[in-house]
Amino acid sequence: MTARDTTRRPGRWAAATFVEHVGSDGVVVRRGSRRHRKHQMPPTGSTWWAPTARGWWIAVLFAVGSLLFAMGSIPGYADAVGARGDTVTYFVGSLFFTSASLLSYREVVDASSTAQNPHGRRFLVYQPRRIDWWATAVQLVGTIYFNISTGIAMADNLSAETAHQHVWRPDAIGSLCFLVSSALAWYEVCHGWLAWRPRVWSWWITLTNLIGSVAFGVSAVAGFVNPVTGQVKNADGADTQTLIGSICFFVGAVLLFPERTEKAPP
């Protein structure tokens, strides 16, 4: 089966949320772009164990990264492991997020049609008419900002200006990227901004991720670092929102497992 873009649906993004499969017999099957890329090949392994499948690794990496972020924001964890241990936990979690995001981006690239990727590139592509390309590319950028923020936070004796410029600001940008990415992923699944599809795994996945991204955004606002005094606006509130967002991301990651092996709808 080959794939080509659907361009007959009205709206700026609506066309990008569908693709058409054209079989050798000429029969065209139209389905959502998310399902197209998530089910390019028949699923291998079982729902919960498939180490040869990229989709399985995406779920595992996102789940581990979410757990580490949740762990770092649990009240009392920083007291138990120390400030440095807490920042290391966040940094390692951000690396898992970046790894999962990179695989998600590659998943989108590999689902490209020949028209979309005529040179057969594996990574550096530009596909502005694809909503899934924007969602995964923006998410990947956001994870890199989290790498920067959590990495610099591990340093000792940061000045107030450095903490503001190189810890809080990258964190805020990363949170904004996650919010934009999650909103685009939600639109892709719903084929619009509103939909009620509780029987569809992808609907729950994008919903929980969107809620988690909102929580991360609130955390970034609460975690504002004063560039003069170095004081955090609301450290407890930032930790609470990070914990809520991380739990949501963990739930979304776990739901990726059954989505990978779900049967195609008629």
PDB file of C-alpha atoms in Angstrom:
ATOM      1  CA  MET A   1       0.000   0.000   0.000  1.00  0.00           C
ATOM      2  CA  THR A   2       1.141   3.540  -0.708  1.00  0.00           C
ATOM      3  CA  ALA A   3      -0.042   6.773   0.847  1.00  0.00           C
ATOM      4  CA  ARG A   4      -0.812  10.178  -0.504  1.00  0.00           C
ATOM      5  CA  ASP A   5      -2.062  13.391   1.057  1.00  0.00           C
ATOM      6  CA  THR A   6      -5.751  14.101   1.303  1.00  0.00           C
ATOM      7  CA  THR A   7      -6.345  17.674   0.172  1.00  0.00           C
ATOM      8  CA  ARG A   8     -10.060  17.719  -0.495  1.00  0.00           C
ATOM      9  CA  ARG A   9     -11.168  18.349   3.074  1.00  0.00           C
ATOM     10  CA  PRO A  10     -11.755  22.051   3.873  1.00  0.00           C
ATOM     11  CA  GLY A  11      -9.880  23.954   6.540  1.00  0.00           C
ATOM     12  CA  ARG A  12      -6.229  24.711   7.057  1.00  0.00           C
ATOM     13  CA  TRP A  13      -5.442  21.675   9.194  1.00  0.00           C
ATOM     14  CA  ALA A  14      -8.342  19.359   8.398  1.00  0.00           C
ATOM     15  CA  ALA A  15      -6.702  17.987   5.259  1.00  0.00           C
ATOM     16  CA  ALA A  16      -3.574  17.120   7.206  1.00  0.00           C
ATOM     17  CA  THR A  17      -5.450  14.917   9.679  1.00  0.00           C
ATOM     18  CA  PHE A  18      -6.306  12.324   7.034  1.00  0.00           C
ATOM     19  CA  VAL A  19      -4.363  10.257   4.501  1.00  0.00           C
ATOM     20  CA  GLU A  20      -5.505   7.866   1.803  1.00  0.00           C
ATOM     21  CA  HIS A  21      -4.143   4.392   1.178  1.00  0.00           C
ATOM     22  CA  VAL A  22      -4.217   3.372  -2.461  1.00  0.00           C
ATOM     23  CA  GLY A  23      -3.989  -0.377  -2.953  1.00  0.00           C
ATOM     24  CA  SER A  24      -2.604  -2.184  -5.979  1.00  0.00           C
ATOM     25  CA  ASP A  25      -6.200  -2.864  -6.991  1.00  0.00           C
ATOM     26  CA  GLY A  26      -6.938   0.847  -6.979  1.00  0.00           C
ATOM     27  CA  VAL A  27      -9.133   0.730  -3.882  1.00  0.00           C
ATOM     28  CA  VAL A  28      -8.702   3.816  -1.703  1.00  0.00           C
ATOM     29  CA  VAL A  29      -8.981   3.556   2.067  1.00  0.00           C
ATOM     30  CA  ARG A  30      -9.136   6.808   4.001  1.00  0.00           C
ATOM     31  CA  ARG A  31      -8.079   6.979   7.632  1.00  0.00           C
ATOM     32  CA  GLY A  32      -6.681   9.362  10.227  1.00  0.00           C
ATOM     33  CA  SER A  33      -3.066  10.440   9.945  1.00  0.00           C
ATOM     34  CA  ARG A  34      -2.286   9.240  13.480  1.00  0.00           C
ATOM     35  CA  ARG A  35      -3.536   5.742  12.747  1.00  0.00           C
ATOM     36  CA  HIS A  36      -1.649   5.765   9.463  1.00  0.00           C
ATOM     37  CA  ARG A  37       1.716   6.372  11.087  1.00  0.00           C
ATOM     38  CA  LYS A  38       1.050   4.281  14.213  1.00  0.00           C
ATOM     39  CA  HIS A  39       0.048   1.249  12.144  1.00  0.00           C
ATOM     40  CA  GLN A  40       2.330   1.324   9.131  1.00  0.00           C
ATOM     41  CA  MET A  41       3.163  -2.339   9.772  1.00  0.00           C
ATOM     42  CA  PRO A  42       1.255  -5.117  11.545  1.00  0.00           C
ATOM     43  CA  PRO A  43       2.057  -4.960  15.287  1.00  0.00           C
ATOM     44  CA  THR A  44       4.747  -7.321  16.553  1.00  0.00           C
ATOM     45  CA  GLY A  45       4.899  -8.932  19.970  1.00  0.00           C
ATOM     46  CA  SER A  46       2.206  -8.549  22.587  1.00  0.00           C
ATOM     47  CA  THR A  47       0.576  -5.416  23.901  1.00  0.00           C
ATOM     48  CA  TRP A  48       2.910  -5.122  26.882  1.00  0.00           C
ATOM     49  CA  TRP A  49       6.095  -6.711  25.534  1.00  0.00           C
ATOM     50  CA  ALA A  50       7.432  -5.915  22.071  1.00  0.00           C
ATOM     51  CA  PRO A  51      11.080  -4.747  22.300  1.00  0.00           C
ATOM     52  CA  THR A  52      11.491  -4.948  18.517  1.00  0.00           C
ATOM     53  CA  ALA A  53       8.715  -2.405  17.909  1.00  0.00           C
ATOM     54  CA  ARG A  54       9.413   1.324  17.810  1.00  0.00           C
ATOM     55  CA  GLY A  55       5.976   2.167  19.157  1.00  0.00           C
ATOM     56  CA  TRP A  56       6.653   0.011  22.206  1.00  0.00           C
ATOM     57  CA  TRP A  57       9.871   1.901  22.920  1.00  0.00           C
ATOM     58  CA  ILE A  58       8.121   5.245  22.529  1.00  0.00           C
ATOM     59  CA  ALA A  59       5.657   4.195  25.224  1.00  0.00           C
ATOM     60  CA  VAL A  60       8.378   2.848  27.530  1.00  0.00           C
ATOM     61  CA  LEU A  61      10.613   5.905  27.217  1.00  0.00           C
ATOM     62  CA  PHE A  62       7.775   8.374  27.789  1.00  0.00           C
ATOM     63  CA  ALA A  63       6.559   6.333  30.775  1.00  0.00           C
ATOM     64  CA  VAL A  64      10.005   6.229  32.422  1.00  0.00           C
ATOM     65  CA  GLY A  65      10.602   9.933  31.813  1.00  0.00           C
ATOM     66  CA  SER A  66       7.198  10.759  33.307  1.00  0.00           C
ATOM     67  CA  LEU A  67       7.887   8.626  36.379  1.00  0.00           C
ATOM     68  CA  LEU A  68      11.213  10.357  36.966  1.00  0.00           C
ATOM     69  CA  PHE A  69       9.636  13.801  36.699  1.00  0.00           C
ATOM     70  CA  ALA A  70       6.872  12.694  39.058  1.00  0.00           C
ATOM     71  CA  MET A  71       9.429  11.308  41.481  1.00  0.00           C
ATOM     72  CA  GLY A  72      11.417  14.536  41.462  1.00  0.00           C
ATOM     73  CA  SER A  73       8.320  16.584  42.307  1.00  0.00           C
ATOM     74  CA  ILE A  74       7.012  14.384  45.146  1.00  0.00           C
ATOM     75  CA  PRO A  75       7.054  16.292  48.446  1.00  0.00           C
ATOM     76  CA  GLY A  76       9.989  15.164  50.563  1.00  0.00           C
ATOM     77  CA  TYR A  77      11.939  13.537  47.721  1.00  0.00           C
ATOM     78  CA  ALA A  78      14.418  16.409  47.486  1.00  0.00           C
ATOM     79  CA  ASP A  79      14.956  16.260  51.251  1.00  0.00           C
ATOM     80  CA  ALA A  80      15.626  12.528  51.017  1.00  0.00           C
ATOM     81  CA  VAL A  81      18.121  12.591  48.127  1.00  0.00           C
ATOM     82  CA  GLY A  82      19.401  16.150  48.374  1.00  0.00           C
ATOM     83  CA  ALA A  83      19.026  19.059  45.978  1.00  0.00           C
ATOM     84  CA  ARG A  84      21.566  17.650  43.550  1.00  0.00           C
ATOM     85  CA  GLY A  85      19.935  14.230  43.524  1.00  0.00           C
ATOM     86  CA  ASP A  86      16.610  15.874  42.776  1.00  0.00           C
ATOM     87  CA  THR A  87      17.987  17.868  39.838  1.00  0.00           C
ATOM     88  CA  VAL A  88      19.750  14.770  38.480  1.00  0.00           C
ATOM     89  CA  THR A  89      16.419  12.929  38.580  1.00  0.00           C
ATOM     90  CA  TYR A  90      14.817  15.638  36.463  1.00  0.00           C
ATOM     91  CA  PHE A  91      17.738  15.710  34.042  1.00  0.00           C
ATOM     92  CA  VAL A  92      17.693  11.945  33.473  1.00  0.00           C
ATOM     93  CA  GLY A  93      13.921  12.105  33.016  1.00  0.00           C
ATOM     94  CA  SER A  94      14.347  14.815  30.381  1.00  0.00           C
ATOM     95  CA  LEU A  95      16.712  12.533  28.445  1.00  0.00           C
ATOM     96  CA  PHE A  96      14.025   9.842  28.330  1.00  0.00           C
ATOM     97  CA  PHE A  97      11.547  12.444  27.067  1.00  0.00           C
ATOM     98  CA  THR A  98      13.944  13.508  24.326  1.00  0.00           C
ATOM     99  CA  SER A  99      14.615   9.909  23.261  1.00  0.00           C
ATOM    100  CA  ALA A 100      10.893   9.176  23.029  1.00  0.00           C
ATOM    101  CA  SER A 101      10.237  12.418  21.149  1.00  0.00           C
ATOM    102  CA  LEU A 102      12.997  11.652  18.675  1.00  0.00           C
ATOM    103  CA  LEU A 103      11.449   8.248  17.935  1.00  0.00           C
ATOM    104  CA  SER A 104       8.028   9.881  17.575  1.00  0.00           C
ATOM    105  CA  TYR A 105       9.448  12.369  15.091  1.00  0.00           C
ATOM    106  CA  ARG A 106      11.083   9.555  13.123  1.00  0.00           C
ATOM    107  CA  GLU A 107       7.766   7.738  13.122  1.00  0.00           C
ATOM    108  CA  VAL A 108       6.205  10.738  11.373  1.00  0.00           C
ATOM    109  CA  VAL A 109       9.064  11.027   8.877  1.00  0.00           C
ATOM    110  CA  ASP A 110       8.891   7.329   8.014  1.00  0.00           C
ATOM    111  CA  ALA A 111       5.159   7.672   7.369  1.00  0.00           C
ATOM    112  CA  SER A 112       5.812  10.322   4.705  1.00  0.00           C
ATOM    113  CA  SER A 113       4.752   9.697   1.150  1.00  0.00           C
ATOM    114  CA  THR A 114       7.243  10.017  -1.691  1.00  0.00           C
ATOM    115  CA  ALA A 115       5.735  13.375  -2.573  1.00  0.00           C
ATOM    116  CA  GLN A 116       6.254  14.621   0.977  1.00  0.00           C
ATOM    117  CA  ASN A 117       9.815  13.309   1.269  1.00  0.00           C
ATOM    118  CA  PRO A 118      11.172  12.983  -2.302  1.00  0.00           C
ATOM    119  CA  HIS A 119      14.800  12.701  -1.163  1.00  0.00           C
ATOM    120  CA  GLY A 120      14.087   9.927   1.322  1.00  0.00           C
ATOM    121  CA  ARG A 121      15.552  11.838   4.241  1.00  0.00           C
ATOM    122  CA  ARG A 122      15.443  10.169   7.614  1.00  0.00           C
ATOM    123  CA  PHE A 123      15.471  13.162   9.943  1.00  0.00           C
ATOM    124  CA  LEU A 124      15.903  16.692   8.587  1.00  0.00           C
ATOM    125  CA  VAL A 125      12.684  17.183   6.662  1.00  0.00           C
ATOM    126  CA  TYR A 126      10.292  20.108   6.382  1.00  0.00           C
ATOM    127  CA  GLN A 127       6.639  19.194   5.978  1.00  0.00           C
ATOM    128  CA  PRO A 128       4.594  22.238   7.034  1.00  0.00           C
ATOM    129  CA  ARG A 129       1.335  20.846   5.637  1.00  0.00           C
ATOM    130  CA  ARG A 130       1.389  17.915   8.073  1.00  0.00           C
ATOM    131  CA  ILE A 131      -0.060  18.549  11.507  1.00  0.00           C
ATOM    132  CA  ASP A 132       1.697  15.476  12.925  1.00  0.00           C
ATOM    133  CA  TRP A 133       5.060  16.793  11.697  1.00  0.00           C
ATOM    134  CA  TRP A 134       4.456  20.057  13.545  1.00  0.00           C
ATOM    135  CA  ALA A 135       3.283  18.255  16.692  1.00  0.00           C
ATOM    136  CA  THR A 136       6.312  15.974  16.957  1.00  0.00           C
ATOM    137  CA  ALA A 137       8.845  18.584  15.819  1.00  0.00           C
ATOM    138  CA  VAL A 138       7.634  21.140  18.368  1.00  0.00           C
ATOM    139  CA  GLN A 139       7.587  18.476  21.067  1.00  0.00           C
ATOM    140  CA  LEU A 140      11.168  17.487  20.258  1.00  0.00           C
ATOM    141  CA  VAL A 141      12.277  21.113  20.528  1.00  0.00           C
ATOM    142  CA  GLY A 142      10.505  21.334  23.880  1.00  0.00           C
ATOM    143  CA  THR A 143      12.327  18.304  25.253  1.00  0.00           C
ATOM    144  CA  ILE A 144      15.673  19.821  24.250  1.00  0.00           C
ATOM    145  CA  TYR A 145      14.798  22.949  26.209  1.00  0.00           C
ATOM    146  CA  PHE A 146      14.010  20.705  29.178  1.00  0.00           C
ATOM    147  CA  ASN A 147      17.444  19.103  28.730  1.00  0.00           C
ATOM    148  CA  ILE A 148      19.042  22.538  28.927  1.00  0.00           C
ATOM    149  CA  SER A 149      16.993  23.666  31.902  1.00  0.00           C
ATOM    150  CA  THR A 150      17.448  20.527  34.003  1.00  0.00           C
ATOM    151  CA  GLY A 151      21.089  20.151  32.971  1.00  0.00           C
ATOM    152  CA  ILE A 152      22.081  23.644  34.081  1.00  0.00           C
ATOM    153  CA  ALA A 153      20.021  23.265  37.261  1.00  0.00           C
ATOM    154  CA  MET A 154      22.479  20.573  38.398  1.00  0.00           C
ATOM    155  CA  ALA A 155      25.260  23.155  38.733  1.00  0.00           C
ATOM    156  CA  ASP A 156      26.100  24.471  42.192  1.00  0.00           C
ATOM    157  CA  ASN A 157      25.777  28.077  43.349  1.00  0.00           C
ATOM    158  CA  LEU A 158      23.910  29.455  40.374  1.00  0.00           C
ATOM    159  CA  SER A 159      23.435  33.202  40.385  1.00  0.00           C
ATOM    160  CA  ALA A 160      19.913  34.626  40.338  1.00  0.00           C
ATOM    161  CA  GLU A 161      20.378  35.878  36.771  1.00  0.00           C
ATOM    162  CA  THR A 162      21.715  32.530  35.576  1.00  0.00           C
ATOM    163  CA  ALA A 163      18.855  30.645  37.232  1.00  0.00           C
ATOM    164  CA  HIS A 164      16.367  32.972  35.551  1.00  0.00           C
ATOM    165  CA  GLN A 165      17.961  32.973  32.104  1.00  0.00           C
ATOM    166  CA  HIS A 166      19.179  29.389  31.798  1.00  0.00           C
ATOM    167  CA  VAL A 167      16.962  27.348  34.127  1.00  0.00           C
ATOM    168  CA  TRP A 168      13.552  28.990  34.321  1.00  0.00           C
ATOM    169  CA  ARG A 169      13.383  30.438  30.800  1.00  0.00           C
ATOM    170  CA  PRO A 170      14.224  27.172  28.952  1.00  0.00           C
ATOM    171  CA  ASP A 171      11.752  25.406  31.227  1.00  0.00           C
ATOM    172  CA  ALA A 172       9.046  27.912  30.320  1.00  0.00           C
ATOM    173  CA  ILE A 173       9.801  27.573  26.597  1.00  0.00           C
ATOM    174  CA  GLY A 174       9.804  23.783  26.864  1.00  0.00           C
ATOM    175  CA  SER A 175       6.441  23.857  28.642  1.00  0.00           C
ATOM    176  CA  LEU A 176       5.008  26.129  25.942  1.00  0.00           C
ATOM    177  CA  CYS A 177       6.276  23.749  23.246  1.00  0.00           C
ATOM    178  CA  PHE A 178       4.605  20.829  25.012  1.00  0.00           C
ATOM    179  CA  LEU A 179       1.341  22.743  25.177  1.00  0.00           C
ATOM    180  CA  VAL A 180       1.419  23.598  21.464  1.00  0.00           C
ATOM    181  CA  SER A 181       2.408  20.049  20.532  1.00  0.00           C
ATOM    182  CA  SER A 182      -0.337  18.498  22.659  1.00  0.00           C
ATOM    183  CA  ALA A 183      -2.950  20.866  21.216  1.00  0.00           C
ATOM    184  CA  LEU A 184      -1.951  19.897  17.665  1.00  0.00           C
ATOM    185  CA  ALA A 185      -2.012  16.201  18.543  1.00  0.00           C
ATOM    186  CA  TRP A 186      -5.484  16.645  20.052  1.00  0.00           C
ATOM    187  CA  TYR A 187      -6.702  18.410  16.908  1.00  0.00           C
ATOM    188  CA  GLU A 188      -5.252  15.640  14.752  1.00  0.00           C
ATOM    189  CA  VAL A 189      -7.165  12.923  16.604  1.00  0.00           C
ATOM    190  CA  CYS A 190     -10.416  14.890  16.820  1.00  0.00           C
ATOM    191  CA  HIS A 191     -10.143  16.312  13.261  1.00  0.00           C
ATOM    192  CA  GLY A 192     -11.120  19.551  14.950  1.00  0.00           C
ATOM    193  CA  TRP A 193     -11.000  21.120  18.394  1.00  0.00           C
ATOM    194  CA  LEU A 194     -13.905  19.225  19.942  1.00  0.00           C
ATOM    195  CA  ALA A 195     -14.840  15.558  19.797  1.00  0.00           C
ATOM    196  CA  TRP A 196     -16.263  12.872  22.075  1.00  0.00           C
ATOM    197  CA  ARG A 197     -14.615   9.511  21.359  1.00  0.00           C
ATOM    198  CA  PRO A 198     -14.138   7.688  24.670  1.00  0.00           C
ATOM    199  CA  ARG A 199     -13.855   4.320  22.914  1.00  0.00           C
ATOM    200  CA  VAL A 200     -10.747   5.406  20.999  1.00  0.00           C
ATOM    201  CA  TRP A 201      -7.358   5.015  22.686  1.00  0.00           C
ATOM    202  CA  SER A 202      -5.806   7.940  20.841  1.00  0.00           C
ATOM    203  CA  TRP A 203      -8.546  10.249  22.120  1.00  0.00           C
ATOM    204  CA  TRP A 204      -7.656   9.438  25.730  1.00  0.00           C
ATOM    205  CA  ILE A 205      -3.913   9.639  25.013  1.00  0.00           C
ATOM    206  CA  THR A 206      -4.063  13.109  23.510  1.00  0.00           C
ATOM    207  CA  LEU A 207      -6.538  14.291  26.160  1.00  0.00           C
ATOM    208  CA  THR A 208      -4.327  13.243  29.084  1.00  0.00           C
ATOM    209  CA  ASN A 209      -1.256  14.700  27.369  1.00  0.00           C
ATOM    210  CA  LEU A 210      -3.067  17.995  26.807  1.00  0.00           C
ATOM    211  CA  ILE A 211      -4.056  18.161  30.474  1.00  0.00           C
ATOM    212  CA  GLY A 212      -0.494  17.306  31.453  1.00  0.00           C
ATOM    213  CA  SER A 213       0.870  20.059  29.229  1.00  0.00           C
ATOM    214  CA  VAL A 214      -1.478  22.600  30.801  1.00  0.00           C
ATOM    215  CA  ALA A 215      -0.219  21.518  34.234  1.00  0.00           C
ATOM    216  CA  PHE A 216       3.395  21.904  33.072  1.00  0.00           C
ATOM    217  CA  GLY A 217       2.545  25.392  31.829  1.00  0.00           C
ATOM    218  CA  VAL A 218       1.057  26.346  35.198  1.00  0.00           C
ATOM    219  CA  SER A 219       4.157  24.879  36.859  1.00  0.00           C
ATOM    220  CA  ALA A 220       6.397  27.107  34.743  1.00  0.00           C
ATOM    221  CA  VAL A 221       4.417  30.194  35.781  1.00  0.00           C
ATOM    222  CA  ALA A 222       4.558  29.193  39.452  1.00  0.00           C
ATOM    223  CA  GLY A 223       8.256  28.403  39.159  1.00  0.00           C
ATOM    224  CA  PHE A 224       9.232  31.869  37.925  1.00  0.00           C
ATOM    225  CA  VAL A 225      12.702  32.750  39.240  1.00  0.00           C
ATOM    226  CA  ASN A 226      13.256  36.375  40.176  1.00  0.00           C
ATOM    227  CA  PRO A 227      16.377  37.486  38.256  1.00  0.00           C
ATOM    228  CA  VAL A 228      17.421  39.782  41.119  1.00  0.00           C
ATOM    229  CA  THR A 229      16.755  37.796  44.264  1.00  0.00           C
ATOM    230  CA  GLY A 230      16.742  34.268  42.838  1.00  0.00           C
ATOM    231  CA  GLN A 231      13.537  33.510  44.739  1.00  0.00           C
ATOM    232  CA  VAL A 232      11.013  31.123  43.178  1.00  0.00           C
ATOM    233  CA  LYS A 233       7.515  32.569  42.924  1.00  0.00           C
ATOM    234  CA  ASN A 234       5.723  29.470  44.261  1.00  0.00           C
ATOM    235  CA  ALA A 235       7.995  26.435  44.589  1.00  0.00           C
ATOM    236  CA  ASP A 236       5.351  24.202  46.193  1.00  0.00           C
ATOM    237  CA  GLY A 237       2.815  25.091  43.535  1.00  0.00           C
ATOM    238  CA  ALA A 238       5.348  24.402  40.787  1.00  0.00           C
ATOM    239  CA  ASP A 239       6.115  20.967  42.241  1.00  0.00           C
ATOM    240  CA  THR A 240       2.425  20.134  42.591  1.00  0.00           C
ATOM    241  CA  GLN A 241       1.647  21.050  38.989  1.00  0.00           C
ATOM    242  CA  THR A 242       4.724  19.167  37.762  1.00  0.00           C
ATOM    243  CA  LEU A 243       3.504  16.097  39.651  1.00  0.00           C
ATOM    244  CA  ILE A 244       0.019  16.387  38.132  1.00  0.00           C
ATOM    245  CA  GLY A 245       1.428  16.864  34.632  1.00  0.00           C
ATOM    246  CA  SER A 246       3.849  13.957  35.019  1.00  0.00           C
ATOM    247  CA  ILE A 247       1.064  11.626  36.150  1.00  0.00           C
ATOM    248  CA  CYS A 248      -1.001  12.648  33.120  1.00  0.00           C
ATOM    249  CA  PHE A 249       1.953  12.017  30.802  1.00  0.00           C
ATOM    250  CA  PHE A 250       2.506   8.634  32.433  1.00  0.00           C
ATOM    251  CA  VAL A 251      -1.123   7.653  31.855  1.00  0.00           C
ATOM    252  CA  GLY A 252      -0.872   8.785  28.240  1.00  0.00           C
ATOM    253  CA  ALA A 253       2.329   6.776  27.793  1.00  0.00           C
ATOM    254  CA  VAL A 254       0.779   3.601  29.228  1.00  0.00           C
ATOM    255  CA  LEU A 255      -2.205   3.944  26.894  1.00  0.00           C
ATOM    256  CA  LEU A 256       0.201   3.888  23.947  1.00  0.00           C
ATOM    257  CA  PHE A 257       0.652   0.161  24.553  1.00  0.00           C
ATOM    258  CA  PRO A 258      -2.941  -0.900  23.739  1.00  0.00           C
ATOM    259  CA  GLU A 259      -3.148   1.704  20.967  1.00  0.00           C
ATOM    260  CA  ARG A 260      -0.223   0.025  19.215  1.00  0.00           C
ATOM    261  CA  THR A 261      -1.970  -3.352  19.017  1.00  0.00           C
ATOM    262  CA  GLU A 262      -5.598  -2.253  18.597  1.00  0.00           C
ATOM    263  CA  LYS A 263      -7.469  -3.670  15.641  1.00  0.00           C
ATOM    264  CA  ALA A 264      -8.338  -1.442  12.735  1.00  0.00           C
ATOM    265  CA  PRO A 265     -11.952  -0.211  12.742  1.00  0.00           C
ATOM    266  CA  PRO A 266     -14.117  -1.255   9.809  1.00  0.00           C
TER     267      PRO A 266
END
